[in-house]
Coordinates of C-alpha atoms in Angstrom, one line a residue:
X1 CA 0.0 0.0 0.0
X2 CA 1.0 3.6 -0.2
X3 CA 3.6 3.7 2.5
X4 CA 5.1 6.8 4.0
X5 CA 8.7 6.8 5.1
X6 CA 9.7 9.6 7.4
X7 CA 12.3 11.9 6.0
X8 CA 15.6 10.7 7.2
X9 CA 14.7 7.0 7.4
X10 CA 17.2 4.7 5.9
X11 CA 19.6 7.7 5.7
X12 CA 17.4 9.2 3.0
X13 CA 17.7 13.0 2.6
X14 CA 16.3 15.4 0.0
X15 CA 17.8 18.4 -1.6
X16 CA 15.7 20.9 -3.4
X17 CA 16.9 22.0 -6.8
X18 CA 13.8 23.7 -8.1
X19 CA 10.8 25.8 -7.2
X20 CA 7.7 24.2 -5.8
X21 CA 4.2 24.9 -4.4
X22 CA 3.3 24.8 -0.8
X23 CA 1.6 21.4 0.0
X24 CA -2.2 21.5 0.1
X25 CA -2.5 18.6 2.5
X26 CA -3.2 20.9 5.5
X27 CA -5.8 23.0 3.8
X28 CA -9.0 23.4 5.9
X29 CA -11.8 21.6 4.1
X30 CA -15.5 20.9 4.7
X31 CA -16.8 18.2 6.9
X32 CA -17.0 15.8 4.0
X33 CA -13.5 16.7 2.9
X34 CA -14.7 18.1 -0.4
X35 CA -14.8 21.7 -1.6
X36 CA -15.4 23.4 -4.9
X37 CA -12.6 25.4 -6.3
X38 CA -11.9 26.9 -9.7
X39 CA -9.2 25.2 -11.7
X40 CA -6.9 28.1 -11.0
X41 CA -7.7 28.3 -7.3
X42 CA -6.5 25.9 -4.6
X43 CA -4.5 23.7 -7.0
X44 CA -2.5 25.1 -9.9
X45 CA -3.7 23.9 -13.3
X46 CA 0.0 23.4 -14.1
X47 CA 1.2 21.8 -10.8
X48 CA 4.8 22.5 -10.2
X49 CA 7.0 19.6 -9.2
X50 CA 9.9 19.5 -6.8
X51 CA 13.2 18.4 -8.4
X52 CA 15.3 16.4 -6.0
X53 CA 18.4 14.2 -5.7
X54 CA 19.3 11.7 -3.1
X55 CA 22.2 12.2 -0.7
X56 CA 23.8 9.2 1.0
X57 CA 25.7 10.5 4.0
X58 CA 27.6 13.6 3.0
X59 CA 28.4 12.6 -0.6
X60 CA 26.0 13.2 -3.4
X61 CA 25.7 10.3 -5.9
X62 CA 25.7 11.3 -9.5
X63 CA 22.4 11.1 -11.4
X64 CA 21.8 7.9 -13.2
X65 CA 20.5 8.5 -16.8
X66 CA 18.8 5.1 -17.2
X67 CA 18.3 1.9 -15.3
X68 CA 20.4 -0.4 -17.4
X69 CA 19.7 -3.6 -15.5
X70 CA 15.9 -3.8 -15.3
X71 CA 15.3 -6.9 -13.4
X72 CA 17.3 -7.7 -10.2
X73 CA 15.3 -10.7 -9.0
X74 CA 11.9 -12.3 -9.1
X75 CA 10.4 -10.1 -6.4
X76 CA 11.8 -6.7 -7.2
X77 CA 12.3 -5.1 -10.6
X78 CA 13.9 -1.7 -11.4
X79 CA 12.8 0.5 -14.3
X80 CA 13.1 4.2 -15.2
X81 CA 9.4 4.3 -15.9
X82 CA 6.5 2.2 -14.6
X83 CA 3.2 2.4 -16.6
X84 CA 0.1 1.1 -14.9
X85 CA -2.4 0.2 -17.6
X86 CA -2.2 -1.0 -21.2
X87 CA -4.9 1.1 -22.8
X88 CA -4.2 3.9 -25.3
X89 CA -2.9 6.3 -22.6
X90 CA -0.4 3.8 -21.1
X91 CA 0.9 2.4 -24.4
X92 CA 1.2 5.8 -26.2
X93 CA 3.2 7.2 -23.2
X94 CA 5.4 4.1 -23.0
X95 CA 6.4 4.4 -26.6
X96 CA 7.6 7.9 -26.1
X97 CA 9.5 7.6 -22.8
X98 CA 11.1 4.3 -24.0
X99 CA 13.3 6.5 -26.2
X100 CA 14.9 7.7 -23.0
X101 CA 14.9 4.8 -20.6
X102 CA 13.5 1.4 -19.6
X103 CA 9.8 1.0 -19.3
X104 CA 7.6 -1.5 -17.5
X105 CA 4.0 -1.7 -18.7
X106 CA 2.0 -3.3 -15.9
X107 CA -1.4 -4.6 -16.8
X108 CA -4.0 -6.4 -14.8
X109 CA -5.1 -9.0 -17.4
X110 CA -4.1 -9.5 -21.0
X111 CA -2.6 -6.4 -22.6
X112 CA -5.5 -5.8 -24.8
X113 CA -8.1 -6.0 -22.0
X114 CA -8.7 -2.3 -21.4
X115 CA -11.5 0.2 -21.8
X116 CA -9.7 1.3 -25.0
X117 CA -10.4 -2.1 -26.6
X118 CA -14.1 -1.7 -26.0
X119 CA -14.4 1.8 -27.4
X120 CA -16.6 1.6 -30.4
X121 CA -17.4 5.0 -31.7
X122 CA -14.0 6.7 -32.4
X123 CA -11.8 9.6 -31.7
X124 CA -13.0 13.2 -32.2
X125 CA -10.7 15.7 -33.9
X126 CA -10.9 18.7 -36.1
X127 CA -9.9 17.3 -39.5
X128 CA -12.4 18.8 -41.9
X129 CA -12.0 22.3 -43.4
X130 CA -15.5 23.3 -42.4
X131 CA -14.8 22.4 -38.8
X132 CA -12.8 24.4 -36.3
X133 CA -11.0 24.2 -33.0
X134 CA -13.4 26.8 -31.6
X135 CA -16.4 24.7 -32.6
X136 CA -15.0 21.6 -31.0
X137 CA -14.2 23.6 -27.9
X138 CA -17.7 25.0 -27.7
X139 CA -19.3 21.5 -28.2
X140 CA -17.1 20.1 -25.4
X141 CA -17.9 23.0 -23.0
X142 CA -21.7 22.8 -23.7
X143 CA -21.7 19.0 -23.1
X144 CA -19.6 19.5 -20.0
X145 CA -22.3 21.9 -18.6
X146 CA -19.8 24.8 -18.5
X147 CA -17.7 23.1 -15.8
X148 CA -14.8 22.4 -18.2
X149 CA -11.4 24.0 -17.8
X150 CA -11.1 26.2 -20.9
X151 CA -7.3 26.0 -21.0
X152 CA -7.4 22.2 -21.0
X153 CA -10.2 22.1 -23.6
X154 CA -8.2 24.3 -25.9
X155 CA -5.0 22.2 -25.5
X156 CA -6.9 19.0 -26.3
X157 CA -8.9 20.3 -29.2
X158 CA -5.8 22.0 -30.7
X159 CA -3.4 19.1 -30.3
X160 CA -5.9 16.3 -31.2
X161 CA -5.4 16.3 -35.0
X162 CA -1.6 15.7 -34.7
X163 CA -2.2 12.8 -32.2
X164 CA -4.5 11.2 -34.9
X165 CA -1.9 11.6 -37.5
X166 CA 0.7 9.9 -35.2
X167 CA -1.6 6.9 -34.8
X168 CA -2.0 6.6 -38.5
X169 CA 1.8 6.7 -38.9
X170 CA 2.1 3.9 -36.4
X171 CA -0.2 1.7 -38.4
X172 CA -3.7 2.4 -37.1
X173 CA -6.2 1.9 -40.0
X174 CA -9.3 4.1 -40.0
X175 CA -12.3 4.2 -42.4
X176 CA -12.0 6.3 -45.5
X177 CA -14.8 7.7 -47.7
X178 CA -15.2 7.4 -51.5
X179 CA -13.1 10.6 -51.9
X180 CA -10.1 8.9 -50.2
X181 CA -10.3 11.1 -47.2
X182 CA -10.9 9.9 -43.7
X183 CA -14.6 9.2 -43.1
X184 CA -15.8 11.4 -40.3
X185 CA -18.8 10.4 -38.3
X186 CA -21.0 12.6 -36.1
X187 CA -22.2 11.7 -32.6
X188 CA -24.4 13.3 -30.0
X189 CA -23.4 16.7 -28.8
X190 CA -21.1 17.4 -31.9
X191 CA -22.0 20.1 -34.3
X192 CA -19.8 18.7 -37.1
X193 CA -18.7 15.4 -38.5
X194 CA -15.4 14.9 -36.7
X195 CA -15.3 11.3 -35.4
X196 CA -12.4 9.3 -36.9
X197 CA -13.4 5.6 -36.6
X198 CA -12.6 2.0 -37.7
X199 CA -16.2 0.8 -38.3
X200 CA -17.6 0.2 -34.8
X201 CA -14.3 -1.2 -33.4
X202 CA -12.1 1.9 -33.2
X203 CA -10.6 1.2 -29.8
X204 CA -9.7 -2.4 -30.8
X205 CA -7.9 -1.1 -33.9
X206 CA -6.0 1.5 -32.0
X207 CA -5.0 -1.0 -29.3
X208 CA -3.9 -3.5 -32.0
X209 CA -1.7 -0.9 -33.7
X210 CA -0.1 0.4 -30.4
X211 CA 0.5 -3.1 -29.0
X212 CA 2.3 -4.2 -32.2
X213 CA 4.7 -1.3 -31.9
X214 CA 5.2 -1.8 -28.2
X215 CA 6.0 -5.5 -28.7
X216 CA 8.8 -4.5 -31.0
X217 CA 10.4 -2.0 -28.7
X218 CA 13.4 -3.5 -26.8
X219 CA 13.1 -0.9 -24.0
X220 CA 9.5 -1.9 -23.1
X221 CA 8.7 -4.9 -21.0
X222 CA 5.0 -5.9 -20.6
X223 CA 4.0 -7.6 -17.4
X224 CA 0.5 -9.1 -17.9
X225 CA -1.6 -10.5 -15.1
X226 CA 0.1 -8.1 -12.6
X227 CA -2.5 -6.5 -10.4
X228 CA -1.4 -3.1 -9.0
X229 CA -1.8 -3.2 -5.2
X230 CA -0.5 0.2 -4.1
X231 CA 1.9 2.9 -4.9
X232 CA 5.2 3.1 -3.0
X233 CA 5.7 6.5 -1.5
X234 CA 7.9 8.4 0.9
X235 CA 7.4 11.7 2.7
X236 CA 9.5 14.7 1.9
X237 CA 8.5 17.4 4.4
X238 CA 4.9 18.1 3.4
X239 CA 5.2 16.5 0.0
X240 CA 4.6 12.9 -1.0
X241 CA 7.0 11.2 -3.5
X242 CA 6.2 8.1 -5.6
X243 CA 8.8 5.4 -6.1
X244 CA 6.9 2.7 -7.9
X245 CA 4.2 0.2 -7.2
X246 CA 3.6 -3.1 -5.5
X247 CA 1.8 -5.7 -7.7
X248 CA 0.6 -9.3 -7.4
X249 CA 1.1 -11.7 -10.2
X250 CA -2.3 -13.3 -10.3
X251 CA -1.0 -16.4 -12.2
X252 CA 1.8 -17.3 -9.7
X253 CA 0.2 -15.6 -6.6
X254 CA 3.5 -13.8 -5.9
X255 CA 4.1 -10.2 -5.0
X256 CA 6.3 -8.3 -7.4
X257 CA 7.7 -4.9 -6.5
X258 CA 8.4 -2.3 -9.2
X259 CA 10.8 0.4 -8.3
X260 CA 10.8 3.3 -10.8
X261 CA 11.9 6.9 -11.1
X262 CA 8.6 7.9 -12.7
X263 CA 5.1 6.2 -12.5
X264 CA 2.2 6.8 -14.9
X265 CA -1.2 5.8 -13.7
X266 CA -3.3 4.9 -16.8
X267 CA -5.5 2.3 -15.2
X268 CA -8.9 3.3 -16.4
X269 CA -12.1 3.9 -14.5
X270 CA -14.4 2.3 -11.9
X271 CA -17.4 1.2 -13.9
X272 CA -17.8 -2.0 -11.8
X273 CA -18.9 0.0 -8.8
X274 CA -22.3 -0.4 -10.5
X275 CA -24.1 -3.7 -11.4
X276 CA -24.3 -3.0 -15.1
X277 CA -21.4 -1.3 -16.9
X278 CA -19.9 -1.3 -20.4
X279 CA -16.4 -1.5 -18.8
X280 CA -14.4 -4.7 -18.9
X281 CA -14.0 -6.7 -15.6
X282 CA -10.7 -5.0 -14.9
X283 CA -12.3 -1.6 -14.3
X284 CA -12.6 -1.6 -10.5
X285 CA -11.2 1.8 -9.7
X286 CA -7.8 0.5 -8.7
X287 CA -5.9 3.6 -9.9
X288 CA -8.2 6.2 -8.3
X289 CA -8.2 4.3 -5.0
X290 CA -4.4 3.8 -5.0
X291 CA -3.8 7.4 -5.7
X292 CA -6.2 8.5 -3.0
X293 CA -4.4 6.3 -0.5
X294 CA -1.1 7.8 -1.7
X295 CA -2.5 11.3 -0.9
X296 CA -3.2 12.4 -4.4
X297 CA -5.9 15.0 -4.9
X298 CA -9.2 13.7 -6.4
X299 CA -11.7 15.7 -8.3
X300 CA -15.3 15.6 -9.7
X301 CA -16.1 12.1 -8.6
X302 CA -19.9 12.9 -8.6
X303 CA -19.9 12.9 -12.4
X304 CA -20.4 9.3 -13.4
X305 CA -21.5 9.0 -17.1
X306 CA -24.1 6.4 -17.9
X307 CA -24.1 5.5 -21.5
X308 CA -27.7 5.7 -22.7
X309 CA -27.7 2.6 -24.9
X310 CA -26.3 -0.7 -23.8
X311 CA -27.9 -3.9 -25.0
X312 CA -30.8 -4.9 -22.8
X313 CA -30.5 -8.6 -22.4
X314 CA -34.1 -8.8 -21.1
X315 CA -35.4 -7.6 -24.4
X316 CA -33.6 -10.2 -26.6
X317 CA -35.5 -13.0 -28.4
X318 CA -32.7 -15.4 -27.5
X319 CA -31.5 -14.6 -24.0
X320 CA -27.8 -15.0 -23.1
X321 CA -27.0 -18.3 -21.5
X322 CA -25.0 -16.7 -18.8
X323 CA -24.7 -13.3 -17.1
X324 CA -22.4 -10.9 -18.9
X325 CA -19.3 -9.6 -17.1
X326 CA -20.0 -6.3 -18.7
X327 CA -22.9 -4.8 -20.7
X328 CA -22.5 -4.8 -24.5
X329 CA -22.3 -1.2 -25.8
X330 CA -24.5 0.1 -28.6
X331 CA -22.3 2.9 -29.9
X332 CA -23.2 6.6 -29.8
X333 CA -22.6 6.5 -33.5
X334 CA -25.8 4.6 -34.1
X335 CA -27.8 7.6 -33.0
X336 CA -25.3 9.8 -34.7
X337 CA -26.0 7.9 -37.9
X338 CA -29.8 8.4 -37.6
X339 CA -30.9 5.9 -35.0
X340 CA -34.2 6.8 -33.3
X341 CA -35.3 6.0 -29.8
X342 CA -38.8 4.6 -29.1
X343 CA -40.7 3.3 -26.1
X344 CA -42.2 -0.1 -26.3
X345 CA -45.4 1.3 -27.9
X346 CA -43.1 2.6 -30.7
X347 CA -43.6 6.2 -29.7
X348 CA -40.6 8.4 -30.4
X349 CA -39.9 10.3 -27.1
X350 CA -36.6 12.2 -27.3
X351 CA -38.1 15.3 -28.9
X352 CA -40.2 15.7 -25.8
X353 CA -37.1 16.1 -23.7
X354 CA -34.7 18.0 -25.8
X355 CA -34.8 19.9 -29.1
X356 CA -31.6 18.0 -30.2
X357 CA -33.6 14.8 -29.8
X358 CA -31.3 11.7 -30.2
X359 CA -28.3 13.9 -30.8
X360 CA -28.5 15.5 -27.3
X361 CA -25.5 14.9 -25.0
X362 CA -25.4 11.6 -23.2
X363 CA -26.6 12.9 -19.8
X364 CA -29.8 14.2 -21.4
X365 CA -30.5 11.0 -23.3
X366 CA -29.7 8.7 -20.3
X367 CA -32.1 10.7 -18.1
X368 CA -34.8 10.7 -20.7
X369 CA -34.6 6.9 -21.1
X370 CA -34.5 6.5 -17.4
X371 CA -37.7 8.6 -17.1
X372 CA -39.5 6.6 -19.8
X373 CA -38.6 3.3 -18.2
X374 CA -39.8 4.5 -14.7
X375 CA -43.0 6.2 -15.9
X376 CA -44.0 3.3 -18.1
X377 CA -42.8 0.6 -15.6
X378 CA -40.8 -1.0 -18.4
X379 CA -37.3 -2.5 -18.4
X380 CA -35.9 -1.1 -21.7
X381 CA -36.5 1.1 -24.7
X382 CA -35.8 0.5 -28.4
X383 CA -33.2 2.0 -30.7
X384 CA -34.0 1.7 -34.4
X385 CA -31.6 2.1 -37.2
X386 CA -33.4 -0.2 -39.6
X387 CA -34.7 2.6 -41.8
X388 CA -31.2 3.1 -43.1
X389 CA -29.8 1.0 -46.0
X390 CA -28.8 -2.6 -45.1
X391 CA -25.3 -2.2 -46.6
X392 CA -24.7 1.0 -44.9
X393 CA -25.7 -0.4 -41.5
X394 CA -23.5 -3.5 -41.9
X395 CA -20.5 -1.4 -43.1
X396 CA -20.7 1.0 -40.2
X397 CA -21.7 -1.3 -37.4
X398 CA -20.5 -4.9 -38.2
X399 CA -19.6 -5.7 -34.6
X400 CA -23.0 -4.5 -33.2
X401 CA -24.9 -6.3 -36.0
X402 CA -23.1 -9.6 -35.3
X403 CA -23.5 -9.4 -31.6
X404 CA -27.3 -8.7 -31.8
X405 CA -27.8 -11.4 -34.4
X406 CA -26.5 -14.0 -31.9
X407 CA -29.5 -13.2 -29.8
X408 CA -32.1 -13.1 -32.5
X409 CA -32.0 -9.4 -33.4
X410 CA -31.4 -8.3 -37.1
X411 CA -30.6 -4.6 -36.7
X412 CA -31.2 -4.0 -40.4
X413 CA -34.8 -5.0 -39.8
X414 CA -35.6 -4.8 -36.1
X415 CA -35.1 -2.2 -33.3
X416 CA -32.5 -2.9 -30.6
X417 CA -33.6 -3.2 -26.9
X418 CA -31.4 -0.8 -24.9
X419 CA -30.9 0.4 -21.4
X420 CA -28.4 2.9 -19.7
X421 CA -25.3 1.4 -18.1
X422 CA -22.4 2.9 -16.2
X423 CA -19.8 3.9 -18.7
X424 CA -17.2 6.5 -17.8
X425 CA -15.8 8.4 -14.8
X426 CA -15.4 12.1 -15.6
X427 CA -13.7 12.5 -12.2
X428 CA -10.5 11.0 -11.0
X429 CA -7.0 11.9 -10.0
X430 CA -6.5 15.7 -10.4
X431 CA -4.0 16.5 -13.1
X432 CA -2.3 19.6 -14.4
X433 CA -1.7 20.4 -18.1
X434 CA 1.2 18.0 -18.3
X435 CA -0.5 15.1 -16.5
X436 CA 1.3 15.9 -13.3
X437 CA -0.3 15.3 -9.9
X438 CA 0.5 16.7 -6.4
X439 CA 2.5 13.5 -5.7
X440 CA 6.0 14.0 -7.1
X441 CA 7.0 11.4 -9.7
X442 CA 3.3 10.4 -10.3
X443 CA 1.6 11.3 -13.5
X444 CA -1.9 10.3 -14.8
X445 CA -3.5 10.0 -18.2
X446 CA -6.8 8.6 -19.5
X447 CA -10.0 7.8 -17.6
X448 CA -8.2 7.6 -14.2
X449 CA -7.3 11.3 -14.5
X450 CA -9.4 14.4 -14.0
X451 CA -7.9 17.0 -16.3
X452 CA -10.8 19.4 -16.5
X453 CA -11.6 18.5 -20.1
X454 CA -15.0 16.7 -19.5
X455 CA -16.4 19.0 -16.8
X456 CA -19.8 17.6 -15.7
X457 CA -20.3 15.4 -18.7
X458 CA -17.9 13.9 -21.3
X459 CA -18.6 14.7 -25.0
X460 CA -18.8 11.6 -27.1
X461 CA -15.5 10.4 -28.5
X462 CA -13.5 12.8 -26.4
X463 CA -12.1 10.1 -24.1
X464 CA -9.6 8.5 -26.5
X465 CA -8.6 12.0 -27.6
X466 CA -7.9 13.1 -24.1
X467 CA -5.9 10.0 -23.4
X468 CA -3.7 10.5 -26.5
X469 CA -3.1 14.2 -25.8
X470 CA -2.3 13.9 -22.1
X471 CA -0.2 10.8 -22.5
X472 CA 1.9 12.8 -25.0
X473 CA 2.0 15.9 -22.8
X474 CA 3.2 13.9 -19.7
X475 CA 6.3 12.7 -21.6
X476 CA 8.7 15.8 -21.2
X477 CA 8.2 16.4 -17.5
X478 CA 8.5 12.6 -16.9
X479 CA 11.8 12.5 -18.7
X480 CA 13.0 15.6 -16.9
X481 CA 12.1 14.0 -13.6
X482 CA 13.7 10.7 -14.5
X483 CA 17.0 12.3 -15.4
X484 CA 17.0 14.2 -12.1
X485 CA 16.4 11.1 -10.1
X486 CA 18.6 8.3 -8.7
X487 CA 17.5 4.8 -7.6
X488 CA 19.3 3.5 -4.6
X489 CA 19.4 -0.3 -4.8
X490 CA 18.3 -0.6 -1.2
X491 CA 15.1 1.4 -1.8
X492 CA 13.0 -1.8 -2.1
X493 CA 13.7 -2.5 1.6
X494 CA 11.9 0.7 2.7
X495 CA 8.5 -1.0 2.7
X496 CA 7.3 -4.3 4.1
X497 CA 6.0 -6.4 1.3
X498 CA 2.3 -7.4 1.1
X499 CA 1.5 -10.9 2.1
X500 CA -0.3 -13.5 0.1
X501 CA -2.5 -15.2 2.7
X502 CA -1.8 -18.8 1.7
X503 CA -1.4 -19.8 5.3
X504 CA -5.1 -19.3 5.9
X505 CA -5.8 -22.4 3.9
X506 CA -8.0 -23.1 0.9
X507 CA -11.3 -23.5 2.8
X508 CA -10.9 -20.1 4.6
X509 CA -9.8 -18.3 1.4
X510 CA -12.8 -19.8 -0.5
X511 CA -15.1 -18.5 2.2
X512 CA -13.5 -15.1 2.0
X513 CA -13.8 -15.0 -1.8
X514 CA -17.4 -16.1 -1.7
X515 CA -18.4 -13.5 0.9
X516 CA -16.5 -10.8 -1.0
X517 CA -18.4 -11.5 -4.2
X518 CA -21.7 -11.3 -2.3
X519 CA -20.6 -7.9 -0.7
X520 CA -19.6 -6.7 -4.2
X521 CA -23.1 -7.3 -5.5
X522 CA -24.6 -5.6 -2.4
X523 CA -22.4 -2.5 -3.0
X524 CA -23.3 -2.4 -6.7
X525 CA -27.0 -2.7 -5.8
X526 CA -26.7 0.2 -3.3
X527 CA -24.9 2.4 -5.9
X528 CA -27.5 1.8 -8.6
X529 CA -30.5 2.2 -6.2
X530 CA -29.3 5.4 -4.5
X531 CA -26.5 6.9 -6.5
X532 CA -27.7 6.3 -10.1
X533 CA -28.9 8.6 -12.9
X534 CA -31.3 10.5 -10.7
X535 CA -30.4 11.3 -7.1
X536 CA -31.6 13.0 -3.9
X537 CA -30.0 14.1 -0.7
X538 CA -31.9 11.5 1.4
X539 CA -30.9 8.7 -0.9
X540 CA -27.3 9.8 -1.0
X541 CA -27.2 9.9 2.8
X542 CA -28.8 6.5 2.9
X543 CA -26.1 5.2 0.5
X544 CA -23.4 6.8 2.6
X545 CA -24.6 5.0 5.7
X546 CA -25.3 1.6 4.1
X547 CA -21.9 1.6 2.3
X548 CA -20.1 2.4 5.5
X549 CA -21.9 -0.3 7.4
X550 CA -21.4 -2.8 4.6
X551 CA -17.7 -2.1 4.5
X552 CA -17.2 -2.4 8.2
X553 CA -19.2 -5.7 8.2
X554 CA -17.1 -7.1 5.4
X555 CA -13.8 -6.1 7.0
X556 CA -14.9 -7.6 10.3
X557 CA -15.7 -10.8 8.5
X558 CA -12.2 -10.8 6.9
X559 CA -10.4 -10.3 10.2
X560 CA -12.5 -12.9 12.0
X561 CA -11.3 -15.4 9.4
X562 CA -7.6 -14.6 10.2
X563 CA -7.0 -11.8 7.6
X564 CA -4.4 -9.3 8.6
X565 CA -3.9 -5.7 7.4
X566 CA -0.8 -6.6 5.3
X567 CA -2.6 -9.4 3.4
X568 CA -3.6 -9.0 -0.2
X569 CA -5.7 -11.0 -2.6
X570 CA -7.3 -10.0 -6.0
X571 CA -10.9 -10.1 -4.9
X572 CA -10.3 -8.4 -1.5
X573 CA -8.1 -5.6 -3.0
X574 CA -10.6 -5.0 -5.8
X575 CA -13.4 -4.9 -3.2
X576 CA -11.6 -2.3 -1.1
X577 CA -10.9 -0.2 -4.2
X578 CA -14.6 -0.3 -5.1
X579 CA -15.5 0.7 -1.6
X580 CA -13.1 3.6 -1.8
X581 CA -14.4 4.8 -5.1
X582 CA -18.0 4.4 -4.1
X583 CA -17.4 6.6 -1.0
X584 CA -15.6 9.2 -3.1
X585 CA -18.6 9.4 -5.5
X586 CA -21.1 9.7 -2.7
X587 CA -19.1 12.3 -0.7
X588 CA -18.7 14.4 -3.9
X589 CA -22.3 14.1 -4.8
X590 CA -23.5 15.3 -1.4
X591 CA -21.4 18.5 -1.7
X592 CA -22.9 19.6 -5.0
X593 CA -26.1 21.4 -4.3
X594 CA -27.2 21.8 -7.9
X595 CA -28.0 19.7 -10.9
X596 CA -25.3 19.9 -13.5
X597 CA -24.4 17.5 -16.3
X598 CA -24.3 13.9 -15.0
X599 CA -25.2 14.9 -11.4
X600 CA -28.9 15.3 -11.3
X601 CA -30.7 15.6 -7.9
X602 CA -34.4 16.2 -7.3
X603 CA -33.6 18.4 -4.3
X604 CA -31.6 20.9 -6.4
X605 CA -33.0 20.5 -9.9
X606 CA -31.5 23.6 -11.4
X607 CA -28.1 24.8 -12.3
X608 CA -26.6 27.2 -9.7
X609 CA -23.9 29.4 -11.3
X610 CA -22.4 30.0 -7.9
X611 CA -21.6 26.3 -7.9
X612 CA -19.9 26.2 -11.3
X613 CA -16.6 24.9 -9.8
X614 CA -14.9 21.5 -9.7
X615 CA -15.3 19.4 -6.5
X616 CA -12.0 18.7 -4.8
X617 CA -11.2 16.0 -2.3
X618 CA -8.0 16.7 -0.5
X619 CA -5.7 14.0 1.1
X620 CA -5.2 13.3 4.8
X621 CA -9.0 13.3 5.2
X622 CA -9.9 11.6 8.5
X623 CA -13.4 10.6 7.4
X624 CA -12.0 8.8 4.4
X625 CA -9.2 7.0 6.3
X626 CA -11.0 5.0 9.0
X627 CA -11.2 1.6 7.3
X628 CA -8.9 -0.9 5.7
X629 CA -10.2 0.1 2.3
X630 CA -9.1 3.7 2.7
X631 CA -6.0 3.6 4.9
X632 CA -2.5 2.5 3.9
X633 CA -1.8 -1.2 4.2
X634 CA 1.8 -0.8 5.5
X635 CA 2.7 0.9 8.7
X636 CA 5.3 3.6 8.5
X637 CA 8.7 2.1 9.1
X638 CA 11.0 4.0 11.5
X639 CA 14.7 3.5 11.7

């Protein structure tokens, strides 16, 4: 877990060689440890990083340019850069920093198993002469309910086209029109056709292209089936410094420690805090929870995006034979291409809710579908694209067509049963314009980060774009930090290693896993029932109480079975991360006394311009550090 070493421990001293900001850890915050600040107030939008070198005794050791011997033994590995996550953000960053040092890409499952791989629609970018950066910015800000950081929006919209061209140069193949130019689709919330895509499997194509280049890079080592347990940190005065990450090889059940000069969190979101999500099984909020325990600042966690249209299994002629691990996404591009939403009486309903109808932003469409389902006491609505030409449908949506056909739906002739599902975390670890955090040596990119781009609601196809832009922007400061850092070979001994609880025996472990799975379903049910698309203060407070009670009950059960604070297991660690993220969402939601974007509450149904500020959760928050799920696993070691 995120372990703090007192300054001076193990003869470690720090020397300042650059300017820095005063730590915000001691800032007075509200009772729930959340406050709303502008992006320029409280935390710099371009957080400054302390530069430091290590001193051993009285003699300064020279800076080491790269770690030349990456792997010392089976339990500890040394790299210049550790990248947690193998989606578009992690891979794109790894390819750049690998030009300057050794890189470990640490991924929870197979390298391709990421949210990127499931992204259907595409990447938004200004690539048409009739389009403009200003138009893309305006669409992003409107969709984000005017909570976006304008500097971030401008950076992303301006740099996006070059990031697309880089992908193409690396071998990514996108669809082209008859004129030979890139075929640009349009999705909800966009005023122009600007979505670059590869049919309805864009993420899969980007992942394929990047993984192929990564596999051929001798400076990059990919460690699959390595679950990230916690960041390794030390204290420098009021600052926290990141030195790598503890992981668990889920195939061998061994703990592997990665010591690195720079760490990039690109671990994705936390969709599985809800019972139905389009995210793959790996999306359990691990990066956000690890960063929170490592005292990183968290922002905007109340804004959980529910995709309006995931496949409703209950409406399929041929039901699935087993429960899905994640909901099947029906791309935003289906509505962008002319798809129409109907209730079960085949009445078109979106024009009643918004003049943009099916092309309204996702939060509007999701709430409209939710309202129809609740008012009519039905379980799903219908999305119909069958009025379009068969060849066009099959060309644009081959993956969706094939998946639906398996369950008896021919989308060229029949409407698709759909229902909202948890899809994307607009909040996350607060990042500056170069992906930097308030923890030195720790950078973030992708869904785990909160850069200010999405505001209160993400515009369709802006997620892959943000990941590409911030992965690239984090490169230079990461290299600078790496070159100014030195890895002492004794550093791995600063933290007690996590323990795999094999001594408890198979029967006890099976009981713990079984109970943990039950608790996970209970938490998901609470989140959907009380912290879903439409909220209220009473329901949020009920969720807060029930989650707290459930967490304490689960932890008591673990410790009754012989579990100890230093023990780790995949199911247990995922569970504590889900608890952590759920509490962050609820705490943030309770502090926002307005309805904005994805956060809609019946108690404050209107937008309050006085509240047009991001929500900030500062570290060292006593109310968030009272349980095993929220506190550091390892005790501080004193020498």
